[in-house]
Coordinates of C-alpha atoms and ligand atoms in Angstrom, one line a residue:
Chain A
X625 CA 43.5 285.6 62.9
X626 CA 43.5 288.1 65.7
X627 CA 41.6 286.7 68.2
X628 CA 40.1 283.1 69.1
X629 CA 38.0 281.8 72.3
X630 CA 38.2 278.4 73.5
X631 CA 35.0 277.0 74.8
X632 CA 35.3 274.4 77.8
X633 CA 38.3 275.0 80.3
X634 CA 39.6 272.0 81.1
X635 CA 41.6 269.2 79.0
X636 CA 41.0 269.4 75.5
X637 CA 40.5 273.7 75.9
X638 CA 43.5 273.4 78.0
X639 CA 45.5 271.8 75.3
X640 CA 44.5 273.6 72.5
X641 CA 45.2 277.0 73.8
X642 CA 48.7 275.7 74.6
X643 CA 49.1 274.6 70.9
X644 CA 47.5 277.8 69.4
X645 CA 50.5 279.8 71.2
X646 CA 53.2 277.4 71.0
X647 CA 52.0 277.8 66.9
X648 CA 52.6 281.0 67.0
X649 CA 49.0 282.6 67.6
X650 CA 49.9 285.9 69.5
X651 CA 46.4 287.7 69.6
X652 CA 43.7 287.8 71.8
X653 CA 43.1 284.6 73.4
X654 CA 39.7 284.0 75.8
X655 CA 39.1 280.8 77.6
X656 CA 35.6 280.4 78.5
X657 CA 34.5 277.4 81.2
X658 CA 31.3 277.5 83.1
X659 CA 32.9 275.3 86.2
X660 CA 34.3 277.7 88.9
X661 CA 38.2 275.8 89.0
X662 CA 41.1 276.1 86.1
X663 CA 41.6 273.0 84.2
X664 CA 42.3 270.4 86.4
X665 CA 42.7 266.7 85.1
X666 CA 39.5 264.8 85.8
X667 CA 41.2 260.6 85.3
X668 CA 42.2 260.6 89.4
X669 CA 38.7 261.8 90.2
X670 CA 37.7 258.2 90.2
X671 CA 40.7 256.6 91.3
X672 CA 43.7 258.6 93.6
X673 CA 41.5 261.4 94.9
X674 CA 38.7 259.0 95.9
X675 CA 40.7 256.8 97.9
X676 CA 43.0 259.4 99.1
X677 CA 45.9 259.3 97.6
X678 CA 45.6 262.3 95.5
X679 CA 44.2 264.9 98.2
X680 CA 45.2 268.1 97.4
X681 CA 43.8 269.8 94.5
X682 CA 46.9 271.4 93.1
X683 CA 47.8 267.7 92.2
X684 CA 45.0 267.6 90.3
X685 CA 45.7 271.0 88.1
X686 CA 46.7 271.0 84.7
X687 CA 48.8 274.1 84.5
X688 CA 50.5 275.9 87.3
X689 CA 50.7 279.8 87.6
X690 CA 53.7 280.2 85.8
X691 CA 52.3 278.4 82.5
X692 CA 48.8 279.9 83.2
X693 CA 50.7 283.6 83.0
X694 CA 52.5 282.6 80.3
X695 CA 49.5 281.9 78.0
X696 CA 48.6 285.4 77.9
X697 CA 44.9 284.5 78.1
X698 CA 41.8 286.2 79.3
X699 CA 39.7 283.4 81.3
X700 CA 36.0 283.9 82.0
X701 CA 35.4 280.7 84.7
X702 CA 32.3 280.2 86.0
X703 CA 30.7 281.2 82.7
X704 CA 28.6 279.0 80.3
X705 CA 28.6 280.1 76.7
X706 CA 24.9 279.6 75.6
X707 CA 24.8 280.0 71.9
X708 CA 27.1 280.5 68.8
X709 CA 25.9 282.7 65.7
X710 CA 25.6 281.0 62.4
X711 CA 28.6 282.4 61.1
X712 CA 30.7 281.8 64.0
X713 CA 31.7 284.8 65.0
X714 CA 29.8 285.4 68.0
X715 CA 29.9 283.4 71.0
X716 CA 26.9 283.9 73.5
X717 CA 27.6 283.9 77.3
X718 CA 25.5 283.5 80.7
X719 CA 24.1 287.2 81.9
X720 CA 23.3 288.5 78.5
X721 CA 27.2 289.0 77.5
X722 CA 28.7 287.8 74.1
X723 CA 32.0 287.5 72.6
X724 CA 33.2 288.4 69.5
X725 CA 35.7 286.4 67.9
X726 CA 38.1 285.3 64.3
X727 CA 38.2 281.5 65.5
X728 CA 36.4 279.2 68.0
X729 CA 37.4 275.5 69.4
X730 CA 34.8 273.9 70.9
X731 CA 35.8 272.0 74.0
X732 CA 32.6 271.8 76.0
X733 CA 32.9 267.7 76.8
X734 CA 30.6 265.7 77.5
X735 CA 28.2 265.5 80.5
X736 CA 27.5 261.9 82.6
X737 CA 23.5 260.7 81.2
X738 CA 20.9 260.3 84.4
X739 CA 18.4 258.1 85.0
X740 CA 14.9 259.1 84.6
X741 CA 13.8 261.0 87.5
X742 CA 15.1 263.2 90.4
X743 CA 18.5 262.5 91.9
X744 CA 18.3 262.2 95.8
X745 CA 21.0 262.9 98.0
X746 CA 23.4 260.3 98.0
X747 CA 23.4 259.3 94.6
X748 CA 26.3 261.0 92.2
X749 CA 27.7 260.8 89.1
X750 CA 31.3 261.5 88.4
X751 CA 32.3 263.9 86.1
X752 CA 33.7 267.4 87.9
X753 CA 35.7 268.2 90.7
X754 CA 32.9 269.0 92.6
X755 CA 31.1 265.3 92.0
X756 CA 34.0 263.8 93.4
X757 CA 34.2 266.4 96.5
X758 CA 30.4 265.4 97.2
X759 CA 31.2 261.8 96.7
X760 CA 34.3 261.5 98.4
X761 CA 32.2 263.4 101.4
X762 CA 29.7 260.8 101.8
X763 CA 32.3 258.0 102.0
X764 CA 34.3 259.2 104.2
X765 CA 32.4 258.2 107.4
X766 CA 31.8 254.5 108.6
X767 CA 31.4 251.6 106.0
X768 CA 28.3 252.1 103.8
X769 CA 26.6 249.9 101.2
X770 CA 27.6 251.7 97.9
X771 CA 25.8 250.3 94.2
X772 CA 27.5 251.3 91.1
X773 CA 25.1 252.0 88.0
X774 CA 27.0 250.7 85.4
X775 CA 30.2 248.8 85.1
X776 CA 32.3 250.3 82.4
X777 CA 35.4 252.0 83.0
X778 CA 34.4 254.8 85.5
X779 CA 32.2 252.4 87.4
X780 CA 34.4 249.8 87.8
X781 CA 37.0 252.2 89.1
X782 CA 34.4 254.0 91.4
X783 CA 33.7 250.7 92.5
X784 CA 37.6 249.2 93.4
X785 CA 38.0 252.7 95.0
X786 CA 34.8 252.5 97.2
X787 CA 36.3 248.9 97.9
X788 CA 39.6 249.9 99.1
X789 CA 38.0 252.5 101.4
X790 CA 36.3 249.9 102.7
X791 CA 32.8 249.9 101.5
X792 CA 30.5 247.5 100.6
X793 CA 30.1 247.5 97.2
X794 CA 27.3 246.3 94.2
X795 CA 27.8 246.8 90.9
X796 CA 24.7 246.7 88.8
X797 CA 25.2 246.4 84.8
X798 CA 22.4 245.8 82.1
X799 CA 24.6 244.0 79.6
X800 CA 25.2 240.6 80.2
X801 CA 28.6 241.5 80.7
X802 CA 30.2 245.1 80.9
X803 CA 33.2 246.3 78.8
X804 CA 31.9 243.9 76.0
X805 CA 31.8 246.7 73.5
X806 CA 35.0 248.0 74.4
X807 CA 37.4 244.7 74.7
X808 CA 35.1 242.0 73.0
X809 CA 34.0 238.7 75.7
X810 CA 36.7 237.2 76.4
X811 CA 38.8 240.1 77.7
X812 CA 35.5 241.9 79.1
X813 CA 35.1 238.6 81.4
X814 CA 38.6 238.8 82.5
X815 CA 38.2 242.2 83.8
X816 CA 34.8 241.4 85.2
X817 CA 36.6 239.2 87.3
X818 CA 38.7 241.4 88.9
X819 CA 35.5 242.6 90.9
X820 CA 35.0 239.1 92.9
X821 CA 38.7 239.1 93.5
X822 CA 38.0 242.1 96.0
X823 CA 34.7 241.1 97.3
X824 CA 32.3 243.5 94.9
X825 CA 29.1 241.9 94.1
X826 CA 28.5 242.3 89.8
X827 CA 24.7 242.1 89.1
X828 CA 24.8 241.8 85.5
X829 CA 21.6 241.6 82.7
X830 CA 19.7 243.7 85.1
X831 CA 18.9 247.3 84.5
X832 CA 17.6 249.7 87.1
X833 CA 14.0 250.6 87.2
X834 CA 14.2 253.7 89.8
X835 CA 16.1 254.8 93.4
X836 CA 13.8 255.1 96.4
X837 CA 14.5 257.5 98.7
X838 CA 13.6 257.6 102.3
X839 CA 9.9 259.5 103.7
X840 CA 10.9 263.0 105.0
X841 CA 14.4 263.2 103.8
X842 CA 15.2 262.3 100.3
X843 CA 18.3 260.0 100.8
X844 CA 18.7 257.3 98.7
X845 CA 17.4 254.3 100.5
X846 CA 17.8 251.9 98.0
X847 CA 17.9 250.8 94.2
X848 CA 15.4 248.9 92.6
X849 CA 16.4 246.8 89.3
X850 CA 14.3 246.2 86.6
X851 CA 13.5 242.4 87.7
X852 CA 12.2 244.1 91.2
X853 CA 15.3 243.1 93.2
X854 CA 15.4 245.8 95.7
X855 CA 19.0 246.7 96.6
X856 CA 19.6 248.5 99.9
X857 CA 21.9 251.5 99.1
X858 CA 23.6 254.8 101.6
X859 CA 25.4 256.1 98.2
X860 CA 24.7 255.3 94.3
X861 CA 26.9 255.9 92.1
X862 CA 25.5 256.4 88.6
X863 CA 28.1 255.7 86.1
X864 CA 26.1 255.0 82.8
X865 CA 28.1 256.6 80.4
X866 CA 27.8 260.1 78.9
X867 CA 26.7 262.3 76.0
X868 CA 28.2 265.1 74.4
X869 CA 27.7 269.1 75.1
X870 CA 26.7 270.3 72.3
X871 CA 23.0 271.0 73.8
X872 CA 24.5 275.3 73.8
X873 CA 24.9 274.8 70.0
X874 CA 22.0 273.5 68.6
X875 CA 20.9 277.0 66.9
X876 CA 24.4 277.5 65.6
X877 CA 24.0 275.7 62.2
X878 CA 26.3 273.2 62.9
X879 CA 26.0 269.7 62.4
X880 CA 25.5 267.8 65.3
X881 CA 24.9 264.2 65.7
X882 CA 26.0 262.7 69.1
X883 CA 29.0 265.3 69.1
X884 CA 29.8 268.2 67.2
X885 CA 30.9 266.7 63.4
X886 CA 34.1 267.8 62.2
X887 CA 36.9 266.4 59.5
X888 CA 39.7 264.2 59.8
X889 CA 41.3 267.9 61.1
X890 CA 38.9 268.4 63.4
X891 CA 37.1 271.1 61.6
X892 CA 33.7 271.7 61.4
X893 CA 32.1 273.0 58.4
X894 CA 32.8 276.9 58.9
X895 CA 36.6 276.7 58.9
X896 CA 37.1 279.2 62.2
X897 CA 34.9 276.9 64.5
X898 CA 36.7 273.6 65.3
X899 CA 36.0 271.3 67.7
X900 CA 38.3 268.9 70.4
X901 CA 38.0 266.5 73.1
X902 CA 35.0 264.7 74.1
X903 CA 32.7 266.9 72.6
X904 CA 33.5 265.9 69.1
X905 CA 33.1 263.4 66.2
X906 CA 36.6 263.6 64.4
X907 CA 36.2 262.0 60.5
X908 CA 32.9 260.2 62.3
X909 CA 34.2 259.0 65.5
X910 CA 33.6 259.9 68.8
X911 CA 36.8 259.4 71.4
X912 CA 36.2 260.5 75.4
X913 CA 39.8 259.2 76.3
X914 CA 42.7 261.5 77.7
X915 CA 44.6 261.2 75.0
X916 CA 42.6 261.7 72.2
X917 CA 41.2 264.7 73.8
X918 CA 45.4 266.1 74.3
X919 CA 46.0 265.1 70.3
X920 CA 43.4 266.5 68.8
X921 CA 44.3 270.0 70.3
X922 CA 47.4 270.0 68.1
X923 CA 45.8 269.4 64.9
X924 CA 43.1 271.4 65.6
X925 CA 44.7 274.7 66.5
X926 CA 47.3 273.8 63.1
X927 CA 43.6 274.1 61.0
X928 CA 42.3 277.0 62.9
X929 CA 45.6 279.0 62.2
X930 CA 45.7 277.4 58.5
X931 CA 41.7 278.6 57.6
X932 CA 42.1 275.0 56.2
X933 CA 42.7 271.5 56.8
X934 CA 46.0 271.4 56.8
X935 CA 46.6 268.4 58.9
X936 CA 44.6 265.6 60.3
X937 CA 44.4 263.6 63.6
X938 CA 45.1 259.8 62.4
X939 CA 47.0 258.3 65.2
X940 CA 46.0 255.3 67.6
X941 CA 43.4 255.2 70.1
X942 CA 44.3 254.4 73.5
X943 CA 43.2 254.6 77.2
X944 CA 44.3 252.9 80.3
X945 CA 42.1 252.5 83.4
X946 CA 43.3 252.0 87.1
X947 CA 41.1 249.0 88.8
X948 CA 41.9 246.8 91.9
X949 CA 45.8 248.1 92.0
X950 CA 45.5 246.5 88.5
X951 CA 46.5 249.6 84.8
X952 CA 44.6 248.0 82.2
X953 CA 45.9 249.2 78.6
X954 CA 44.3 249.5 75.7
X955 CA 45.2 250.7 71.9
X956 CA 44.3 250.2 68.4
X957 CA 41.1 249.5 66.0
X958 CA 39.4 246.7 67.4
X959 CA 36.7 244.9 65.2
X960 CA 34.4 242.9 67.0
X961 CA 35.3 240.4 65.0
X962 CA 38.8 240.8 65.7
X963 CA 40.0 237.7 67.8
X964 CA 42.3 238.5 70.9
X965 CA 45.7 235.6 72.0
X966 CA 47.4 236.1 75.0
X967 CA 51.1 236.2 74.1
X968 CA 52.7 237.0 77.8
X969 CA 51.7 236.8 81.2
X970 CA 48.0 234.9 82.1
X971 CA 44.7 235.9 83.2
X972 CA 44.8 233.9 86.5
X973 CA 48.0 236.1 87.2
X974 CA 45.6 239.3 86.2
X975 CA 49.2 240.7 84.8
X976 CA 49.2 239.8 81.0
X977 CA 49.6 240.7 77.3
X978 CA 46.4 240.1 74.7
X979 CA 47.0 241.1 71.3
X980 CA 43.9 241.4 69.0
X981 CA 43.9 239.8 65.0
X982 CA 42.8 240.1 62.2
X983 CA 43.5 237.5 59.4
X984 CA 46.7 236.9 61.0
X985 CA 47.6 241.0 61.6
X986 CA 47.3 242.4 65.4
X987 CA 45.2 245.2 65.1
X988 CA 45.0 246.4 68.5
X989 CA 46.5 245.8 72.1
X990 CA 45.3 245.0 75.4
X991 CA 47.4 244.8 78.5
X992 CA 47.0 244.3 82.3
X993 CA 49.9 245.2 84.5
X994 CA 52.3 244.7 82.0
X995 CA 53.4 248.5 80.3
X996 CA 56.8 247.6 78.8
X997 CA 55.7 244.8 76.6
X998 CA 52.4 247.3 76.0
X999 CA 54.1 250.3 74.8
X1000 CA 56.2 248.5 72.5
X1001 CA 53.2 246.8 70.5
X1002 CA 51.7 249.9 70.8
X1003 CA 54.7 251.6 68.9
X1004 CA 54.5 249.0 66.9
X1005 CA 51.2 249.6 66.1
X1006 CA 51.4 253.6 65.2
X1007 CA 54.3 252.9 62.7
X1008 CA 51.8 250.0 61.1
X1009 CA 49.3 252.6 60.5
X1010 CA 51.8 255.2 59.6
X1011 CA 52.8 253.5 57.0
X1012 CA 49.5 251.6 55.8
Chain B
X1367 CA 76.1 253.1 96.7
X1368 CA 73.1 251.0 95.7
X1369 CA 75.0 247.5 93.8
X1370 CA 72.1 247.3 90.7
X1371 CA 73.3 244.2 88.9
X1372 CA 75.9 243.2 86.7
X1373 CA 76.8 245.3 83.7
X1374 CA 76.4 242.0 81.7
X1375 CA 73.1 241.8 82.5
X1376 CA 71.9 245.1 81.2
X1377 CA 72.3 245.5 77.0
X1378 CA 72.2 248.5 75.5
X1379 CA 68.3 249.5 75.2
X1380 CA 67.8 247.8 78.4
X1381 CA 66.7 249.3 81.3
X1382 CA 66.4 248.2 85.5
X1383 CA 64.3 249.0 88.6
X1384 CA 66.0 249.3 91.7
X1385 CA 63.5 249.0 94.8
X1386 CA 65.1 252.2 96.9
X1387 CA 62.7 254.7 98.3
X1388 CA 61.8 256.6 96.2
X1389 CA 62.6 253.6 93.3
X1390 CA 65.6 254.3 90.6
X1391 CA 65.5 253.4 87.1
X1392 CA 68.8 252.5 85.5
X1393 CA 69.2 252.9 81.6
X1394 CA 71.9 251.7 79.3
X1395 CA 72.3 254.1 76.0
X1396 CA 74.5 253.6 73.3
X1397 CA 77.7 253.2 75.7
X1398 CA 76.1 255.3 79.1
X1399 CA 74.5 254.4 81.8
X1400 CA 72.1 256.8 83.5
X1401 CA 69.8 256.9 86.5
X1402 CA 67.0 259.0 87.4
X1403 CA 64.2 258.7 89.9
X1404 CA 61.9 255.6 88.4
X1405 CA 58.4 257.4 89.6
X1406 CA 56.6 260.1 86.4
X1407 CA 56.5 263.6 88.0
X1408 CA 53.2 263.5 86.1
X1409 CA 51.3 261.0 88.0
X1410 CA 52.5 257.8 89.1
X1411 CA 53.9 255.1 85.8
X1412 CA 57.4 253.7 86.4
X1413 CA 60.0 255.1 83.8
X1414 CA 62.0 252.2 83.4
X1415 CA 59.3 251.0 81.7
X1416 CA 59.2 253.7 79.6
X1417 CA 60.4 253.3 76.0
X1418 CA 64.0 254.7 75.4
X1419 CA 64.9 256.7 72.1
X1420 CA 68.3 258.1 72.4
X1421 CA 68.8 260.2 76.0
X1422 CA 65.0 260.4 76.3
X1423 CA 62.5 258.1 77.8
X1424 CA 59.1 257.9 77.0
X1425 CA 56.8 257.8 80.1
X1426 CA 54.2 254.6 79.6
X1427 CA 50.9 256.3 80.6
X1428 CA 50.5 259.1 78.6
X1429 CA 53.9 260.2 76.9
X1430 CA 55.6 262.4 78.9
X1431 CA 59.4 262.5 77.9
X1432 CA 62.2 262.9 80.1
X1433 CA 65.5 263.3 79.6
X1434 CA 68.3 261.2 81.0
X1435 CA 71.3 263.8 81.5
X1436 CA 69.5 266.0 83.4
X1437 CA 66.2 264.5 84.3
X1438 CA 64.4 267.3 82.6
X1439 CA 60.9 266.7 81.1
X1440 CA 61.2 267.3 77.7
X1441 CA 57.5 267.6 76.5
X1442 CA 53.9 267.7 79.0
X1443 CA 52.0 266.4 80.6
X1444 CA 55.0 266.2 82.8
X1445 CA 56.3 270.0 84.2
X1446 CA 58.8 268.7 86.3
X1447 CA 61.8 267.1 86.1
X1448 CA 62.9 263.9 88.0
X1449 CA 66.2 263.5 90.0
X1450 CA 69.2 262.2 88.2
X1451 CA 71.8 259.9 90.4
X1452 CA 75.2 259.4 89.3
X1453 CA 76.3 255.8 88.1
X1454 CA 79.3 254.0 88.1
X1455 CA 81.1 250.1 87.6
X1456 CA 83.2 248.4 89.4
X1457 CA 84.3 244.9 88.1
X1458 CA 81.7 244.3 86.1
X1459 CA 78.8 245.4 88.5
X1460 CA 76.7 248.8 87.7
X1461 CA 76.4 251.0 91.1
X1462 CA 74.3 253.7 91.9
X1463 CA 74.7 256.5 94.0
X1464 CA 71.8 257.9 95.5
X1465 CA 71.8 261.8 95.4
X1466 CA 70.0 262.3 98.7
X1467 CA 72.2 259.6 100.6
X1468 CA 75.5 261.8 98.8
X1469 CA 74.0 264.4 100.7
X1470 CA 72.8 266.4 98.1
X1471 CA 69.9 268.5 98.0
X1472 CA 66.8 266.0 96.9
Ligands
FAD2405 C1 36.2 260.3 86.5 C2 36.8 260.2 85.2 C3 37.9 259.3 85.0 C4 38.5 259.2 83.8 N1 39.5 258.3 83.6 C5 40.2 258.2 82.4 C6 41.2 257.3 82.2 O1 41.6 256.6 83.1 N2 41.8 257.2 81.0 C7 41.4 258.0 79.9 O2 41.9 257.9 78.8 N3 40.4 258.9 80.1 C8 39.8 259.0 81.3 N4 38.7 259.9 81.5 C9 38.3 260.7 80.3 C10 39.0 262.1 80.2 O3 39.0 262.7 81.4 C11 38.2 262.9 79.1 O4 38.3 262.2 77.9 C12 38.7 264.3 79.1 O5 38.5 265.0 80.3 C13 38.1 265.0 77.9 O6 38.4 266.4 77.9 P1 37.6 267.5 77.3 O7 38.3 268.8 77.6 O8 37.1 267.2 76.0 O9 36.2 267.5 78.2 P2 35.9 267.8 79.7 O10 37.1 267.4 80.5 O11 34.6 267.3 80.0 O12 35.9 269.4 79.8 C14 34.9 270.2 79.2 C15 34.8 271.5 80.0 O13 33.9 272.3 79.4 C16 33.0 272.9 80.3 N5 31.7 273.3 79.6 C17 30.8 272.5 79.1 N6 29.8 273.2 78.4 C18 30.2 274.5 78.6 C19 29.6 275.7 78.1 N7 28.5 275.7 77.4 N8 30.2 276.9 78.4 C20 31.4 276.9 79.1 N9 32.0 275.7 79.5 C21 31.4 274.6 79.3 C22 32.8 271.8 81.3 O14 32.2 272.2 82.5 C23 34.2 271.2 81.4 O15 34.9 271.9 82.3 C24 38.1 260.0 82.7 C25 37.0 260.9 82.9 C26 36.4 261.0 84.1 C27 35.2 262.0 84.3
FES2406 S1 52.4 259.3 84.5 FE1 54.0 259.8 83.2 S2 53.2 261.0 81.7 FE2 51.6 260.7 83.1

C-alpha cells in the first residue's frame, strides 16, 4: 500500500494514523478534516473547559508538534471530503479537488441531531471546539436561566457544568427517566438524582415542541414542551444525541445503516476502505465512546495494511462521564435484563460499586467515584471474555 | 520528608495517596517501594488508583501507563512523564522525599 488518507481529523483519524505508522506504513499519508483545529480531544468540552478549568486549548490537543512532525503526514484542515468512488480509490474534496488513494479509514464521527426548525442565537449543541467557544461565551456573563434538551451523558454534564458556573439550570428529558437505556432503572435513577443534589430542575416525560425566540432579534426566549409548559430560557443547550457522518458517502456503494457497516475488523466490504470511531458499526454495533473510538484504530489500520481481516476489535465497552464532581464508570455487555447489586459503597454516599448479572455471572460494571475497585472488575471482566 | 504510613500497612500490590500539593502516590512492588506524582499527565485520574503490573501502573481513566522508575509514560494518551520522589524506611515507617522540597528541579 503506498498511500492511504484518513478521513475526519480528530480522535479516531488521529489514532489510526498513529497506528498505520507505528505498523510500519511508510508511504504517503493525508489526513483530511473539514474543522479548521488539529485533533483536539472533545470529552472536556463539556466538562473542564466549560467551567474553566481547562482554558487553554493546547490542553485540549491530541498531539503536540513534535508527534504531529513525526507522522510524516500531509493534513488538508478545513476541508470536507464530499464523496468516495465506488471502488475506493478516490476521495472527493470541497472546491472541486480529489484524492487519489491505495487505502481509506473513515473517521468522519458523528454530528449532534437538531430539533425541527431554525436554531436561534443562544441555543447550541456540543460537539466541536467551536460549540463550546460559543457556549462558554454566552455563560460567561451574569447568572442566566440555562435548559438542557436531553439528559443523557452530555446533557447531564452540560448541565452540572452550567451549575457550577452558577447558572440556573432545567433539564428537560422525554423519557420518563434519562440514562435508562444505557444503565437500566435503578442505576439511571441514581444518577438522575445527582441533579437535585445541586439544585437543577429535571423535567422528565416531556418532550419539546419548539424554542421561541424574541421579536426583532432572534434570541432564544424560551422553550416550550410538548404539554405547553413554556420554560423561560437566555441559553439552550440541545443535547439529544447524535447520528453518524456518513451523509458524504451515500453514493459510494457502501453499506450504510446508522453508521458505516464494517466487520468484526472494522472493514467495510471493499478491503482498502475501513472505518473507526463514531462513525462506524463494528460486527453491527455502533460505540461513540473515547475508547472505542482509540481501539478500533489499531485493528483497523492492522486490516488495512493486511488487505484482510486479520484481526478483530473484541474488547469491553467502557466510558466514564464527569457529573457534579462525581466519575461515573461504566464497562461490559449489559442486557436489559441483566440485574445490577451494589457490592461496595451506597447510593446515598453517591460513591459506590454496582455490578450487573446474569444467571449468577457479572456481565458488566458500573461505578461512581470509586476507580480502584472499578478497574479491577473491569480487568476482571476483559480476561472473562478473553477467554469465553 | 513526608512520614506516609507504616511499611506494615502497605503489602506488596498495594498502593497509598499522600495529600501533598501536588498529591504523591506510593507503590509497593515485589520488594520496592516507589513514588511518583499521584495526578495523570493526561488529564486529571489519581494513579494510585491505577492498577499495578510489575513497574508499570495503569492510569484508571483511559489506560495510560506509567512507569515507576522513572515516571515515564510508557504508552498514550499520556506524552508526559510524571515526577518520581525518592522513598525510604525508617523503623518500620515508609517516608517520602519530595523532589521539589530536596530542591530539585520540579
Ligand atoms: C462534549 C463531548 C463530551 C464527551 N465526553 C465523553 C466522555 O466523557 N467519555 C467518553 O467515553 N466519550 C466522550 N465523548 C465521546 C468521544 O469524544 C467520541 O466518541 C470521539 O470523539 C469519537 O471520535 P471520532 O474521531 O470517531 O469522531 P469525532 O471526534 O466526531 O471526529 C470526527 C471528525 O471528522 C470531521 N469530519 C466529519 N465529516 C467530515 C468530512 N466529510 N470531511 C472531513 N472531515 C469530516 C469532523 O469535523 C470531526 O473533526 C464526548 C463527546 C463530546 C462531543
Ligand atoms: S487521565 Fe490518565 S490516561 Fe487519561
Amino acid at each position: 500500500m503506498k498511500s492511504v488518507a484518513v478521513i475526519g481529523a480528530s480522535l479516531a483519524g488521529l489514532y489510526a494514523a498513529r497506528a498505520l505508522r507505528s505498523q510500519g506504513f511508510d508511504g504517503r499519508l493525508v489526513i483530511v478534516g473539514d474543522e479548521c483545529h488539529g485533533p483536539y480531544d472533545r470529552p472536556p468540552l463539556s466538562k473542564g473547559f466549560l467551567t474553566g478549568t481547562t482554558t487553554d486549548q493546547g490542553q485540549l490537543a491530541l498531539a503536540d508538534a513534535e508527534e504531529i512532525a513525526e507522522l510524516d503526514a500531509q493534513w488538508l484542515l478545513g476541508t470536507r471530503a464530499t464523496g468516495l468512488d465506488t471502488g475506493g480509490r478516490t476521495v472527493l474534496l470541497d472546491g472541486g479537488r480529489s484524492l487519489t488513494t491505495d487505502g481509506v479509514v473513515l473517521a468522519t464521527g458523528a454530528t449532534p441531531r437538531l430539533l425541527p426548525g431554525p436554531v436561534p442565537a443562544g441555543a447550541h449543541t456540543l460537539r466541536t471546539l467551536d460549540d463550546a467557544q460559543a457556549l462558554r461565551a454566552n455563560l460567561s456573563s451574569s447568572p442566566v436561566r440555562v435548559v438542557v434538551i436531553g439528559g443523557g451523558f452530555i446533557g447531564a454534564e452540560v448541565a452540572s457544568s452550567c451549575a457550577a458556573l452558577g447558572h440556573d439550570v432545567t433539564v428537560v428529558e422525554a423519557a420518563p427517566l434519562p440514562l435508562v437505556p444505557q444503565l437500566g432503572p435503578a442505576m439511571a435513577e441514581i444518577c438522575a438524582a445527582l441533579h437535585a443534589d445541586h439544585g437543577v430542575t429535571l423535567l422528565t416525560g416531556t418532550g419539546v415542541a419548539r424554542l421561541h425566540s424574541g421579536g426583532i432579534e432572534t434570541r432564544v426566549t424560551a422553550v416550550e414542551l410538548s404539554d405547553g409548559r413554556l420554560l423561560p430560557a437566555e441559553v439552550v443547550v440541545i443535547g439529544i444525541g447524535v447520528r453518524p457522518r456518513t451523509d458524504w458517502l451515500t453514493d459510494s456503494g457502501l453499506p450504510l445503516d446508522d453508521g458505516v457497516l464494517c466487520d468484526a475488523g472494522c472493514v467495510t466490504p471493499l478491503p482498502a476502505v475501513v472505518a473507526v470511531g463514531d462513525v462506524a458499526r463494528v460486527n453491527g454495533v455502533r460505540a461513540e465512546h473515547w475508547t472505542s473510538a482509540t481501539e478500533q484504530a489499531a485493528v483497523a489500520a492492522q486490516n488495512l495494511l493486511a488487505g484482510s481481516t486479520v484481526a478483530t476489535h473484541r474488547s469491553l465497552p467502557y466510558f466514564w462521564s464527569d457529573q457534579y464532581g462525581i466519575r461515573l464508570q461504566f464497562a461490559g455487555r449489559r442486557l436489559p435484563t441483566d440485574t445490577p447489586r451494589i457490592v461496595e459503597g451506597s447510593p446515598d454516599d453517591r460513591s459506590f460499586l454496582a455490578c450487573y448479572e446474569r444467571d449468577g455471572r457479572t456481565t458488566a460494571v458500573l461505578a461512581l467515584n470509586r476507580p480502584r475497585p472499578f478497574m479491577r472488575l473491569r480487568r476482571e471482566l476483559v480476561n472473562q471474555a478473553l477467554s469465553a | 520528608m513526608i512520614p506516609v504510613c507504616p511499611l506494615a500497612d502497605l503489602p506488596t500490590g498495594e498502593s497509598v495517596r499522600i495529600d501533598t500539593a501536588p498529591p504523591i502516590a506510593v507503590f509497593h512492588t515485589d520488594g520496592q517501594l516507589y513514588a511518583i506524582d499521584d495526578t495523570c499527565t493526561h488529564q486529571d485520574a489519581s494513579l494510585s488508583d491505577g492498577w499495578l503490573e510489575g513497574c508499570l501502573v495503569e492510569c484508571p481513566l483511559h489506560a495510560a501507563s506509567f512507569d515507576l522508575r522513572t515516571g515515564a509514560a510508557t504508552c498514550l494518551p499520556a506524552r508526559r512523564a510524571v515526577r518520581t520522589h525518592p522513598v525510604t524506611v525508617q523503623d518500620g515507617m515508609i517516608y517520602v522525599h519530595h523532589a521539589a522540597e530536596e530542591g530539585t528541579a520540579a
